[in-house]
mmCIF file of C-alpha atoms in Angstrom:
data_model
loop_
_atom_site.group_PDB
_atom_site.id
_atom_site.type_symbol
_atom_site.label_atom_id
_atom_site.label_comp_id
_atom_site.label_asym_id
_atom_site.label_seq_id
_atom_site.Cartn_x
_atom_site.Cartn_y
_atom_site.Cartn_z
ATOM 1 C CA UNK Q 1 -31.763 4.127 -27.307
ATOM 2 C CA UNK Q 2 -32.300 4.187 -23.399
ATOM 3 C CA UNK Q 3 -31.638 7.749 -21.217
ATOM 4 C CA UNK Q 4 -28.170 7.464 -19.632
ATOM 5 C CA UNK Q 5 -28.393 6.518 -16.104
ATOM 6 C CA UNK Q 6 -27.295 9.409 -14.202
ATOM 7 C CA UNK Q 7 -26.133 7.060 -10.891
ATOM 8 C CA UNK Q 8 -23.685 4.715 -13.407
ATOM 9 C CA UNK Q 9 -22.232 8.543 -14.639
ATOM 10 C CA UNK Q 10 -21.911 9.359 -10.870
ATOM 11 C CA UNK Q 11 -20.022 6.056 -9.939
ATOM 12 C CA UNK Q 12 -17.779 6.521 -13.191
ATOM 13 C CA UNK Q 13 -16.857 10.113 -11.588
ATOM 14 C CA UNK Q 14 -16.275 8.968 -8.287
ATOM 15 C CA UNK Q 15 -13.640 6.039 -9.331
ATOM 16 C CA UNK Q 16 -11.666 8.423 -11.008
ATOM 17 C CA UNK Q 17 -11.175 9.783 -7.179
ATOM 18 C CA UNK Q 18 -11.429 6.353 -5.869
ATOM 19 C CA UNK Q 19 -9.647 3.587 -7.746
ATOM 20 C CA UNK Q 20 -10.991 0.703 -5.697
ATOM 21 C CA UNK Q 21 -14.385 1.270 -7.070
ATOM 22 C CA UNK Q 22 -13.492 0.122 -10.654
ATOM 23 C CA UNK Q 23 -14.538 -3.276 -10.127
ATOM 24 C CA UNK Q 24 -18.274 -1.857 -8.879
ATOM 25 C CA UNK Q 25 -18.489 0.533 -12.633
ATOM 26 C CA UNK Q 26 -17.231 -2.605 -14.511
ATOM 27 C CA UNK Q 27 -19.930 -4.672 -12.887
ATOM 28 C CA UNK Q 28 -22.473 -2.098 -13.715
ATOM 29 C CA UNK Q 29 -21.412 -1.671 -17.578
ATOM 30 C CA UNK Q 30 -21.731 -5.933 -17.824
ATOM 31 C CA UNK Q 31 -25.368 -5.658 -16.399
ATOM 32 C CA UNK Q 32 -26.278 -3.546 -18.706
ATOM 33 C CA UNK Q 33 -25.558 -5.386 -21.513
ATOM 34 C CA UNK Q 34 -26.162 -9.036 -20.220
ATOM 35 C CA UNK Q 35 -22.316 -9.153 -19.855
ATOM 36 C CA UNK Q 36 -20.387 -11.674 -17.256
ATOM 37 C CA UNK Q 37 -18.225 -9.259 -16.055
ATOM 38 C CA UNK Q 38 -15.664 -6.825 -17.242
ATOM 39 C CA UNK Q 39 -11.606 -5.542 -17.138
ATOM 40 C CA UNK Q 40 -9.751 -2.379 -17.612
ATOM 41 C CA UNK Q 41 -6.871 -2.313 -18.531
ATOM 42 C CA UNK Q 42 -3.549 0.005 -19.618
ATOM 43 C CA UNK Q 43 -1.705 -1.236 -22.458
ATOM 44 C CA UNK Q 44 1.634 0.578 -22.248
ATOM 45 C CA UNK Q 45 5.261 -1.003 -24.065
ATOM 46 C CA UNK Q 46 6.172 -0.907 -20.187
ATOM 47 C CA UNK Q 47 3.804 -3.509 -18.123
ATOM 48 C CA UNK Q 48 -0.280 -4.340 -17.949
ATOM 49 C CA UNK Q 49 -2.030 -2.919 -15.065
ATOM 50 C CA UNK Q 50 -5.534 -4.531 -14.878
ATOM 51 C CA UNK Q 51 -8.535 -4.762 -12.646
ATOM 52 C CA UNK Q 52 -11.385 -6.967 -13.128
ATOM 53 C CA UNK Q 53 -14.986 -7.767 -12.019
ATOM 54 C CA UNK Q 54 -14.642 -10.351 -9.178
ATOM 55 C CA UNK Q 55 -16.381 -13.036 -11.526
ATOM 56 C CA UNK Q 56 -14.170 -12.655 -13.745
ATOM 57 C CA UNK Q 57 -10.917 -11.807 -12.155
ATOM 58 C CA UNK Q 58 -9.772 -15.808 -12.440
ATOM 59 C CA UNK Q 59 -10.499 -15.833 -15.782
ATOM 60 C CA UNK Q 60 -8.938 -12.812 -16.908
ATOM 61 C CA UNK Q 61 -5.599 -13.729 -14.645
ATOM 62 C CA UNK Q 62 -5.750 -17.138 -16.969
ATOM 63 C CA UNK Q 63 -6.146 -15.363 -19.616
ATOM 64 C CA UNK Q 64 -2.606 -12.818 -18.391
ATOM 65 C CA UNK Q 65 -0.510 -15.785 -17.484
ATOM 66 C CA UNK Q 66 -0.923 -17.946 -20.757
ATOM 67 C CA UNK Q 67 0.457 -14.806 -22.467
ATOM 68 C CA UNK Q 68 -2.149 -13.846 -24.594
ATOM 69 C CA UNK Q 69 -1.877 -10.146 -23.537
ATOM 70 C CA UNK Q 70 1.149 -9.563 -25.817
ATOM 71 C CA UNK Q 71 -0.411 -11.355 -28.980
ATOM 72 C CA UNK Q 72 -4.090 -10.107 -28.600
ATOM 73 C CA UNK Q 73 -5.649 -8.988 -32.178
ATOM 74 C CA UNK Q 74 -8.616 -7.672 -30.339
ATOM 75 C CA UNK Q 75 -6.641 -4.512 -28.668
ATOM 76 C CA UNK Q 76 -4.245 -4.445 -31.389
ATOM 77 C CA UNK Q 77 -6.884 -3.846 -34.149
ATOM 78 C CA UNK Q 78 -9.337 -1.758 -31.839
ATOM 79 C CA UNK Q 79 -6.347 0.339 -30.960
ATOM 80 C CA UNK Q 80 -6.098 1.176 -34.167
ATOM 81 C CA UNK Q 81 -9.311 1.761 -35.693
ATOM 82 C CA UNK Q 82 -9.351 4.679 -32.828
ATOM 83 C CA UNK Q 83 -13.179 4.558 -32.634
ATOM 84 C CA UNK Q 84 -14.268 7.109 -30.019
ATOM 85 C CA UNK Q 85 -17.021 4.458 -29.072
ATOM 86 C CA UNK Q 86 -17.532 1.157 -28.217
ATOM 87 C CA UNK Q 87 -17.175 -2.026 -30.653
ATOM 88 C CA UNK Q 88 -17.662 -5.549 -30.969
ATOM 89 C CA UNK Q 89 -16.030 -8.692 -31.988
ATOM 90 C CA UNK Q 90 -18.076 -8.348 -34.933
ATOM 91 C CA UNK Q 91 -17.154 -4.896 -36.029
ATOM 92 C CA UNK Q 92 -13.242 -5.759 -36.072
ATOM 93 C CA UNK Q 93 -13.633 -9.399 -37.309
ATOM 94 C CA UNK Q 94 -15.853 -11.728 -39.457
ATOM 95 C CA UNK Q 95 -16.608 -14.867 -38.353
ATOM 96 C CA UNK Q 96 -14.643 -17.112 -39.627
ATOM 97 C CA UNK Q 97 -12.119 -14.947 -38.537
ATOM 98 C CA UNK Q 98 -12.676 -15.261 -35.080
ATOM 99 C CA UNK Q 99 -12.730 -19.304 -35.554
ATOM 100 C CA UNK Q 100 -10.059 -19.318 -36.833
ATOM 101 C CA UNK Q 101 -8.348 -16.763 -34.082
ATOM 102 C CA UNK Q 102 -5.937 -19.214 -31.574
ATOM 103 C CA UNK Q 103 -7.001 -16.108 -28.593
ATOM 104 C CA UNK Q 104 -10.623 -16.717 -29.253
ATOM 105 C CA UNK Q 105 -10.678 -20.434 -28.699
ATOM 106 C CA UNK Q 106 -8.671 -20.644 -25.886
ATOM 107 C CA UNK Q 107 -10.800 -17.875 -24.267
ATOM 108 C CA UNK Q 108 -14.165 -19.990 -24.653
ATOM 109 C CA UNK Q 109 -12.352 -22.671 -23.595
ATOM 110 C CA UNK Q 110 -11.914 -20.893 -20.175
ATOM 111 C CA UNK Q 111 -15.701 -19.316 -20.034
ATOM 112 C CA UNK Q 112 -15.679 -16.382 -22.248
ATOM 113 C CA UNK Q 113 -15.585 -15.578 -25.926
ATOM 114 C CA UNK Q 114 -17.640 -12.575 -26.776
ATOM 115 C CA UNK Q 115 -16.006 -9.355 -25.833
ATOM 116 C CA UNK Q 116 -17.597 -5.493 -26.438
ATOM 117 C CA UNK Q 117 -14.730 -2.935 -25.913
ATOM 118 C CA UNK Q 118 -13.067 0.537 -26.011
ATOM 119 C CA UNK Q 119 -9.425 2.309 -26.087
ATOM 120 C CA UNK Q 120 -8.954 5.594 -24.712
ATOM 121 C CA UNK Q 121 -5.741 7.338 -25.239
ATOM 122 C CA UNK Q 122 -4.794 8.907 -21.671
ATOM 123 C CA UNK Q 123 -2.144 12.016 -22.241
ATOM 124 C CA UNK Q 124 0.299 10.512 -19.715
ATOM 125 C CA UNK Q 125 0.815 7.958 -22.714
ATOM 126 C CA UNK Q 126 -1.013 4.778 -21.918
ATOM 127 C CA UNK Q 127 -3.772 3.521 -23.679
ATOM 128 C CA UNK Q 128 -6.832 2.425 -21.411
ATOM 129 C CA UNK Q 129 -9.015 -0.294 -22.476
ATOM 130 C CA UNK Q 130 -12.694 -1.116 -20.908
ATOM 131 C CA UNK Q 131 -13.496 -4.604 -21.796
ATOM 132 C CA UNK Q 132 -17.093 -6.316 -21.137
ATOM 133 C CA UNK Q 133 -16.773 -10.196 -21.230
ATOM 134 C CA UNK Q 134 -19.562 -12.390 -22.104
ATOM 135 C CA UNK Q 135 -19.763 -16.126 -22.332
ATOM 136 C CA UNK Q 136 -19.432 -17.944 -25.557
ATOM 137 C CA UNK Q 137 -22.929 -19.906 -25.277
ATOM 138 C CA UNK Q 138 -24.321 -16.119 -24.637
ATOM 139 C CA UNK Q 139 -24.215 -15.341 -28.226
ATOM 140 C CA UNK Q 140 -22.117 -11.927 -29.606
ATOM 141 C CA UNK Q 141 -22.650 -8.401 -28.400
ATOM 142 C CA UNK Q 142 -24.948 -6.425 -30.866
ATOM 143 C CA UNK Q 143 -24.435 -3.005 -32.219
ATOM 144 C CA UNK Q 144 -27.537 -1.775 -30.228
ATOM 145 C CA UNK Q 145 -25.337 -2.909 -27.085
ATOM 146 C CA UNK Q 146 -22.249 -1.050 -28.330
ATOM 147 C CA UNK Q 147 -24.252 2.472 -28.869
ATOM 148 C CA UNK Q 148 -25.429 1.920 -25.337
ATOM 149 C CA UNK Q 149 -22.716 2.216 -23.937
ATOM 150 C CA UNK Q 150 -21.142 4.730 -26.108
ATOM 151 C CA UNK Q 151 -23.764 7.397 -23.743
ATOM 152 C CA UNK Q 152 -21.138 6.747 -20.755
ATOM 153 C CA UNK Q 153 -17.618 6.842 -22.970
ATOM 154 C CA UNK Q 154 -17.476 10.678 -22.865
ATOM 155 C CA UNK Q 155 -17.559 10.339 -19.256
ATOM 156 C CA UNK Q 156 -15.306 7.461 -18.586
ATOM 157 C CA UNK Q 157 -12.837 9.411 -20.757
ATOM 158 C CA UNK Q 158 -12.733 12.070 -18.685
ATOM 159 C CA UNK Q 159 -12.860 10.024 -15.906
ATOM 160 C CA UNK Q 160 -9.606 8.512 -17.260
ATOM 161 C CA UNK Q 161 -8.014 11.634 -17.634
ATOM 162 C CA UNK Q 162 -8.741 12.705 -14.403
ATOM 163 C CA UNK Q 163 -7.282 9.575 -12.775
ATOM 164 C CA UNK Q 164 -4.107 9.701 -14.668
ATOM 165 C CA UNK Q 165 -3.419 13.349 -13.292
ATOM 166 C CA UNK Q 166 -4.238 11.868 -9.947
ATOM 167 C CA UNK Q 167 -1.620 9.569 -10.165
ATOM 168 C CA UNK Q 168 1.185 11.889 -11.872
ATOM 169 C CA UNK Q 169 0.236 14.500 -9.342
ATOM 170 C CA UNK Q 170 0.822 11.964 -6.450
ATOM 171 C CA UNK Q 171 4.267 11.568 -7.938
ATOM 172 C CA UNK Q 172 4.635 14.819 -8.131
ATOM 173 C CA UNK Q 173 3.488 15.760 -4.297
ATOM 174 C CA UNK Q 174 6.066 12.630 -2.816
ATOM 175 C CA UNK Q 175 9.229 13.706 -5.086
ATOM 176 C CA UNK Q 176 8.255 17.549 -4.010
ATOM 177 C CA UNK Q 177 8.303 15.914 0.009
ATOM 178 C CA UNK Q 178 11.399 14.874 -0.666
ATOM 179 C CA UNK Q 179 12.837 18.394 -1.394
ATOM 180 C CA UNK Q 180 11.507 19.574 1.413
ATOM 181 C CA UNK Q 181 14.289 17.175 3.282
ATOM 182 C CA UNK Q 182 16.713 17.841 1.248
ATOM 183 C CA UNK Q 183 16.184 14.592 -0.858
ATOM 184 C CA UNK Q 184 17.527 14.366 -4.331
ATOM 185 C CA UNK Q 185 14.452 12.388 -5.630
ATOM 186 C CA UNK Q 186 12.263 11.182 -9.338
ATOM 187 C CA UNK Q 187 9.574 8.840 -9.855
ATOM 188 C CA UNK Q 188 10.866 6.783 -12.469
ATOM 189 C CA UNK Q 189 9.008 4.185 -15.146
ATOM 190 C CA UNK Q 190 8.992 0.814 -15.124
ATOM 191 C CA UNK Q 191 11.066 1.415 -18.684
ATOM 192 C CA UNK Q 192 13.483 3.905 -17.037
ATOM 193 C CA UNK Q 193 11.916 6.879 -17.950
ATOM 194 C CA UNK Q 194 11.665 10.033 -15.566
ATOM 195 C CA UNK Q 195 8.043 10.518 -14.310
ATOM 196 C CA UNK Q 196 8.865 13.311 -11.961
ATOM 197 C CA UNK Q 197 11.889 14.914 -10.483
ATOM 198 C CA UNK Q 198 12.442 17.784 -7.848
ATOM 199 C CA UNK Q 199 15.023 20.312 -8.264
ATOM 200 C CA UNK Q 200 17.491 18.267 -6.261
ATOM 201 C CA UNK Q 201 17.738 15.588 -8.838
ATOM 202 C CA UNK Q 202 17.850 17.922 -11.248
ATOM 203 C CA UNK Q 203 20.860 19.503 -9.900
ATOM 204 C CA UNK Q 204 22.775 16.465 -10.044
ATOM 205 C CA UNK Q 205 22.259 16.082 -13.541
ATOM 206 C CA UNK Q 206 24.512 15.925 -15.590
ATOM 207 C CA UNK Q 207 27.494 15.085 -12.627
ATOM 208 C CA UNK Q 208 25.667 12.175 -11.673
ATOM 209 C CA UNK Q 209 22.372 11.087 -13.367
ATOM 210 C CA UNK Q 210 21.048 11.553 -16.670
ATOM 211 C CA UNK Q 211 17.514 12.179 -18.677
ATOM 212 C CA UNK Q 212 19.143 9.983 -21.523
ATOM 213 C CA UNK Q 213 16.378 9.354 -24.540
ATOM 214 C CA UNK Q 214 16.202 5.476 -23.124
ATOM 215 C CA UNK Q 215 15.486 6.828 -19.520
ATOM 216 C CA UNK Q 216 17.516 7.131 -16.821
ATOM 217 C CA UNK Q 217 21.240 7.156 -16.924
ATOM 218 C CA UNK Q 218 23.961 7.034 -13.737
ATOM 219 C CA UNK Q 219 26.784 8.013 -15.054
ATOM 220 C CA UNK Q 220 28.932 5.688 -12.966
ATOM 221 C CA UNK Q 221 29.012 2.444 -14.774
ATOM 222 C CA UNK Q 222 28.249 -0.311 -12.451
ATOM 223 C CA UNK Q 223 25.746 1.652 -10.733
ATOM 224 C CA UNK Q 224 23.759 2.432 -14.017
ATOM 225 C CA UNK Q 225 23.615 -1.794 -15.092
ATOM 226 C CA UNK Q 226 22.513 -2.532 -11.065
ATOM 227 C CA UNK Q 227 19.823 -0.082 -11.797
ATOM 228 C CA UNK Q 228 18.967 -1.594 -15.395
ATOM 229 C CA UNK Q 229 18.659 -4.448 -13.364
ATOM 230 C CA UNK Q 230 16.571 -3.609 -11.332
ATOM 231 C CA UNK Q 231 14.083 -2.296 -13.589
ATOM 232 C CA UNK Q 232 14.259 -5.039 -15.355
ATOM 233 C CA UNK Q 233 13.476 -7.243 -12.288
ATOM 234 C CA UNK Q 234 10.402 -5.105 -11.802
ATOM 235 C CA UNK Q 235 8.956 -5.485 -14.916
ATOM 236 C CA UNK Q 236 9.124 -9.432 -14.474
ATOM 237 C CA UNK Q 237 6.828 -8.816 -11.257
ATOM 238 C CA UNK Q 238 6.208 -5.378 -10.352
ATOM 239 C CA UNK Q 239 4.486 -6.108 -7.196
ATOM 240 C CA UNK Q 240 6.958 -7.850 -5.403
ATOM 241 C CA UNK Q 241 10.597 -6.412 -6.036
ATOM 242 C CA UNK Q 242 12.338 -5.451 -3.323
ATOM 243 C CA UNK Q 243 14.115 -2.086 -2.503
ATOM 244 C CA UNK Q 244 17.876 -1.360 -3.341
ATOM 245 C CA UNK Q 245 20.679 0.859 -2.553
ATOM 246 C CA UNK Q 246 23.773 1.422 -4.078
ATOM 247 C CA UNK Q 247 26.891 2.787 -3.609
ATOM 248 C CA UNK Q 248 28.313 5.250 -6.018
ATOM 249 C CA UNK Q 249 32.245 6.332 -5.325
ATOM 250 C CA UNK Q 250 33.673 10.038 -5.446
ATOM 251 C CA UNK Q 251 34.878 11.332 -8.593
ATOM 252 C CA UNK Q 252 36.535 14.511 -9.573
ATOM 253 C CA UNK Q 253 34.309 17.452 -8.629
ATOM 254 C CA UNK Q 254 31.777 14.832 -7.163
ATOM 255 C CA UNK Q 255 31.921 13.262 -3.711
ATOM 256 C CA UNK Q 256 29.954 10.050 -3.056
ATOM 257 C CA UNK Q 257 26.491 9.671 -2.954
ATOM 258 C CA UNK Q 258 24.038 6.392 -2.431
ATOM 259 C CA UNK Q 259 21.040 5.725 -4.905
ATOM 260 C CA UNK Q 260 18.312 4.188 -2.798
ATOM 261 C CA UNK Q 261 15.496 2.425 -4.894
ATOM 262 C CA UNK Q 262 12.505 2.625 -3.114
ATOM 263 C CA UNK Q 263 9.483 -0.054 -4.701
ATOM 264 C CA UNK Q 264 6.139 1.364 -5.412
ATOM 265 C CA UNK Q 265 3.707 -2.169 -5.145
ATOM 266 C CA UNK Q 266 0.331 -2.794 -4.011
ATOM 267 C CA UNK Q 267 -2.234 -0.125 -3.469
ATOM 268 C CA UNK Q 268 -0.050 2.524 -4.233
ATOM 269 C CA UNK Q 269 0.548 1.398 -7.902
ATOM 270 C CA UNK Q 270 -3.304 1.537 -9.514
ATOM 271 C CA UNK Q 271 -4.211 1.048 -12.794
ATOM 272 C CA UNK Q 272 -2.909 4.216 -14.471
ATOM 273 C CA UNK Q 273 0.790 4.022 -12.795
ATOM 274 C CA UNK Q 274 3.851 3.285 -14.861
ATOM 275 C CA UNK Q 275 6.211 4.399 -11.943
ATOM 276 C CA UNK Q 276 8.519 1.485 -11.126
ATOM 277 C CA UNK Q 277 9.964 2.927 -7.903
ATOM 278 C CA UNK Q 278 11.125 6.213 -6.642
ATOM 279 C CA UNK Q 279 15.218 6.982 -6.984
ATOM 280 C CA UNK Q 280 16.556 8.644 -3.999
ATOM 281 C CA UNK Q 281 20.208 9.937 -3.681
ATOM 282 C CA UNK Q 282 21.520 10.933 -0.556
ATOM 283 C CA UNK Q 283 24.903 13.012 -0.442
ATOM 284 C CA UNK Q 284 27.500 14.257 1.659
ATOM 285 C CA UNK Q 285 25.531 17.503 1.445
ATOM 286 C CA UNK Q 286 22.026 15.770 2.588
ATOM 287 C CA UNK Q 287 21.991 15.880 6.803
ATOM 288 C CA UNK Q 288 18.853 17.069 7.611
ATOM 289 C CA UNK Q 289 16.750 14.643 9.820
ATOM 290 C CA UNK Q 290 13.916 14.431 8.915
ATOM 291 C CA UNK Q 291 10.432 14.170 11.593
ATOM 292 C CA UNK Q 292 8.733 10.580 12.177
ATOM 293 C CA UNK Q 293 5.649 11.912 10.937
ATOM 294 C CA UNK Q 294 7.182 13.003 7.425
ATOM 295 C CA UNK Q 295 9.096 9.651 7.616
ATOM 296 C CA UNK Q 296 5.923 7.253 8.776
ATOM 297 C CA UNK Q 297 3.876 9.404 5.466
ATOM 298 C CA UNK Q 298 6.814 8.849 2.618
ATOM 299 C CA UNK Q 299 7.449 5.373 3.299
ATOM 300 C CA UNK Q 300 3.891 3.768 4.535
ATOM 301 C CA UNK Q 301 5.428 3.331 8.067
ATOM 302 C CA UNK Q 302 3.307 2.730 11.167
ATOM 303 C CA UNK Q 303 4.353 5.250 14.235
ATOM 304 C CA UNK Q 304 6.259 2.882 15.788
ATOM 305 C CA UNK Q 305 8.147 1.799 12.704
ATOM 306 C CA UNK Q 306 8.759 5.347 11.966
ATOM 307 C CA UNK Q 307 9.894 5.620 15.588
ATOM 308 C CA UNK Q 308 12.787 2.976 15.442
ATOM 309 C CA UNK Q 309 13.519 4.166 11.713
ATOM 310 C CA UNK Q 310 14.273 7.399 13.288
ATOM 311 C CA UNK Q 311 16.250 6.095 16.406
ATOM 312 C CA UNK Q 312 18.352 4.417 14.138
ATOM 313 C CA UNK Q 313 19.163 7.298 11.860
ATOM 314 C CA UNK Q 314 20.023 9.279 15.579
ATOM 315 C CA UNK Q 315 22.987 6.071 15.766
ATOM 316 C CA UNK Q 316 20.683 4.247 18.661
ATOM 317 C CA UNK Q 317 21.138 0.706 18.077
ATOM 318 C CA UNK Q 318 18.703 -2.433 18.784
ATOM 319 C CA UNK Q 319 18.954 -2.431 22.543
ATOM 320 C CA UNK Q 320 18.729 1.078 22.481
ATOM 321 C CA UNK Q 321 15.958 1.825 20.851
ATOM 322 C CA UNK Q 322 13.813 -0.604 22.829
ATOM 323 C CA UNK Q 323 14.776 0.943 26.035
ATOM 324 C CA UNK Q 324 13.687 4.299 24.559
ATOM 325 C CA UNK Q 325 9.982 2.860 23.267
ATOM 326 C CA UNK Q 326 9.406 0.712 26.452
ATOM 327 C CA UNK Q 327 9.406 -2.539 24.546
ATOM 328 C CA UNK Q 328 11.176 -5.930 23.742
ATOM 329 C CA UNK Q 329 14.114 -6.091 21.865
ATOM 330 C CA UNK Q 330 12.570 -8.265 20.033
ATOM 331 C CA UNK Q 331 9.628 -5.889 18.961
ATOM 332 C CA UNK Q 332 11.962 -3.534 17.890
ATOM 333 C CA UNK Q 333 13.666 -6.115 15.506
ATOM 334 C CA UNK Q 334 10.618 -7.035 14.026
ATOM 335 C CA UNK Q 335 9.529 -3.566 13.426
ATOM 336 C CA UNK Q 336 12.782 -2.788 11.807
ATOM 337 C CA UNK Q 337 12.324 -5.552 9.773
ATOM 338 C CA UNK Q 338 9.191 -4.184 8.125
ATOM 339 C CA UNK Q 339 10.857 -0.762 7.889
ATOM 340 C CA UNK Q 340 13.536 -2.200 6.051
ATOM 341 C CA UNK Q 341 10.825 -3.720 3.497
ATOM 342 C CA UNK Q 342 9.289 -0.438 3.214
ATOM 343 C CA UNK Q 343 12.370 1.714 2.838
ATOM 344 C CA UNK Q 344 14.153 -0.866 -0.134
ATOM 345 C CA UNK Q 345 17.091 -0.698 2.433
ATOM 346 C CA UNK Q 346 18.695 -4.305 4.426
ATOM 347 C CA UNK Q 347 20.817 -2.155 6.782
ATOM 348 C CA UNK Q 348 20.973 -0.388 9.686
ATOM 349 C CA UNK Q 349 24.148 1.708 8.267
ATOM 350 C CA UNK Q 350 21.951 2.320 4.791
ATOM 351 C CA UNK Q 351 18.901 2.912 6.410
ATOM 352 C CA UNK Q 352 20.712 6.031 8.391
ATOM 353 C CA UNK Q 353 22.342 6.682 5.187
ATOM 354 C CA UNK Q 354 18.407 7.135 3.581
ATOM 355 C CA UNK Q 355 17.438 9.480 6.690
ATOM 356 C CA UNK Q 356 20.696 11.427 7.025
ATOM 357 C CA UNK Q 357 21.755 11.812 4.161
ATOM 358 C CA UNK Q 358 25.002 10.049 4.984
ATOM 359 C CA UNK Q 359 28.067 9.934 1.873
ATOM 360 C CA UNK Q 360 28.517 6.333 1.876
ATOM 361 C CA UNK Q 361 28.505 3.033 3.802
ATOM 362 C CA UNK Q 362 32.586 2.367 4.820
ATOM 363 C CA UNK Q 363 33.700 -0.473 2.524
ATOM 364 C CA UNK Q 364 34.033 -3.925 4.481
ATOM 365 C CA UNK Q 365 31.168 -3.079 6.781
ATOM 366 C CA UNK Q 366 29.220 -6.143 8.231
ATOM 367 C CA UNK Q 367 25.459 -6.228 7.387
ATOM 368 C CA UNK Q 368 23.391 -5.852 10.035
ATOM 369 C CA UNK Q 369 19.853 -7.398 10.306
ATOM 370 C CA UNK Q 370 17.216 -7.107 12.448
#
């Protein structure tokens, strides 16, 4: 068995800081064993997040959208042997088995066919695989390839681990930003579940939100099935739903509030994250302003956009605003367009509502766009 090569356990370290440079360590695991490329993976009850070798990212999103992912006997049975190592097609299946397998032949239809793999259990509760692709005419992955790599799966355990607190601490850090304004806020699962909460959305529990055992619960009815929607719309494709906010009526010994659904897509999602989007309740007791830097660093804004967010929150309207900045009206529009994209609000009156704080948008109001 070869040494362990001290720059692949470096690069394994450094994408648990840096996520974008899992597609360099999976090309470096599939050189060294003759591999076409590789994908990692979480396999959670909630959603796949995945990120492949470039080769092989076309293949691998084939693979996704013909729906294999949720009938795959390859994770299913390597999940459960819970080998703390690598394996092989050949270790979990004979070979008629595998010719038999519907997965199998459609994948070397496509270009692959011969995978060598491992699950690691991440405490957070998803399961990460590390999957090494080679093509069918290649020939199967050998044990002597498996132990190989087993001399860098201490390492990309802890790597995992390391990641996945990354990512719940980021949760933690943005809900705990929130506070600071006086936010009511949680990061909350693509299933519902609570992620992270500050002590604001705590202390509207159990008035008007709930840590119910299927997730979250608002206790006001048609609220609680638009947010069950939403989830469920975000499941269905995570990376493009928009924001939301709802309106949620007084009620004895309550006065109104709006729950403001803010997406987390793209970058800010990597593989490890389950959150589907952050919940944010504004109140009648909620009128703190906050700055344009702590807006423009909560909700991705540019300065500008964070600018006009914040002129609008002060009641400055369109014309306003421009006048203030020195620019077109019609730069102002289009930068409140993308703050309304970034903010899951489609209002002027509900994007003040997010930055104030404000107790509710007045029944029959006209929407305003940008």
């Amino acid at each position: 068995m070869s040494s362990p090569d001290e720059s692949l356990i470096d690069t394994i370290y450094e994408a648990a800081h840096i996520p974008e440079l899992w597609p360099t360590l999976l090309d470096r695991l599939s050189e060294r064993t003759d591999a076409w490329g590789g994908m990692l993976f979480t396999a959670t009850p909630e959603a796949t997040r995945w990120v492949a070798s470039p080769q092989t990212t076309d293949f691998f999103s084939q693979f996704l959208a013909a729906g294999w992912m949720a009938k795959n006997p390859l994770v299913e049975r390597g999940v459960r042997r819970e080998h703390a190592g690598f394996l092989t097609d050949l270790d979990l299946f004979t070979h008629d088995e595998l010719d038999a397998e519907p997965m199998y032949d459609y994948m070397r239809r496509i270009g692959g066919g011969w995978h060598l793999g491992t699950a690691i259990a991440v405490p957070n509760g998803d399961t990460l695989v590390i999957n090494i692709e080679r093509r069918h005419a290649q020939g199967a992955f050998l044990r002597e390839q498996a132990e190989d790599l087993d001399l860098y799966r201490p390492h990309l355990a802890r790597a995992a681990l390391l990641a996945a607190r990354y990512t719940q601490s980021r949760y933690e850090a943005t809900v705990g930003d929130l506070e600071a304004l006086g936010l009511a806020a949680a990061a909350v699962s693509l299933k519902g579940s609570l992620i992270a909460c500050n002590a604001g959305f705590q202390a509207l529990m159990p008035s008007l939100v709930q840590d119910g055992p299927s997730g979250l619960v608002v206790t006001h009815q048609t609220a609680q099935a638009q947010v069950q929607a939403y989830l469920a719309r975000t499941r269905s494709a995570p990376d493009t739903a928009p924001g939301a906010s709802i309106p949620i009526p007084a009620e004895p010994g309550r006065g109104p509030a709006i729950l403001h659904l803010v997406p987390v897509s793209g970058a800010a999602r990597d593989i490890f994250a389950r959150t589907a989007c952050l919940v944010v309740i504004t109140t009648a007791d909620t009128e703190r302003l906050p700055s344009s830097r702590l807006v423009q660093g909560l909700f991705d804004l540019t300065p500008a956009e964070a600018r006009v967010a914040r002129d609008i929150a002060r009641g400055l309207g369109v014309p306003e605003a421009a006048v203030q900045a020195g620019v077109t009206e019609g730069t102002v529009r289009s930068q409140l367009k993308a703050v309304f994209a970034k903010t899951g609000t489609s209002r002027q009156a509900e994007l003040a509502a997010l930055l104030n704080g404000m107790s509710q948008i007045r029944r029959g109001e006209s929407e305003e766009t940008p």
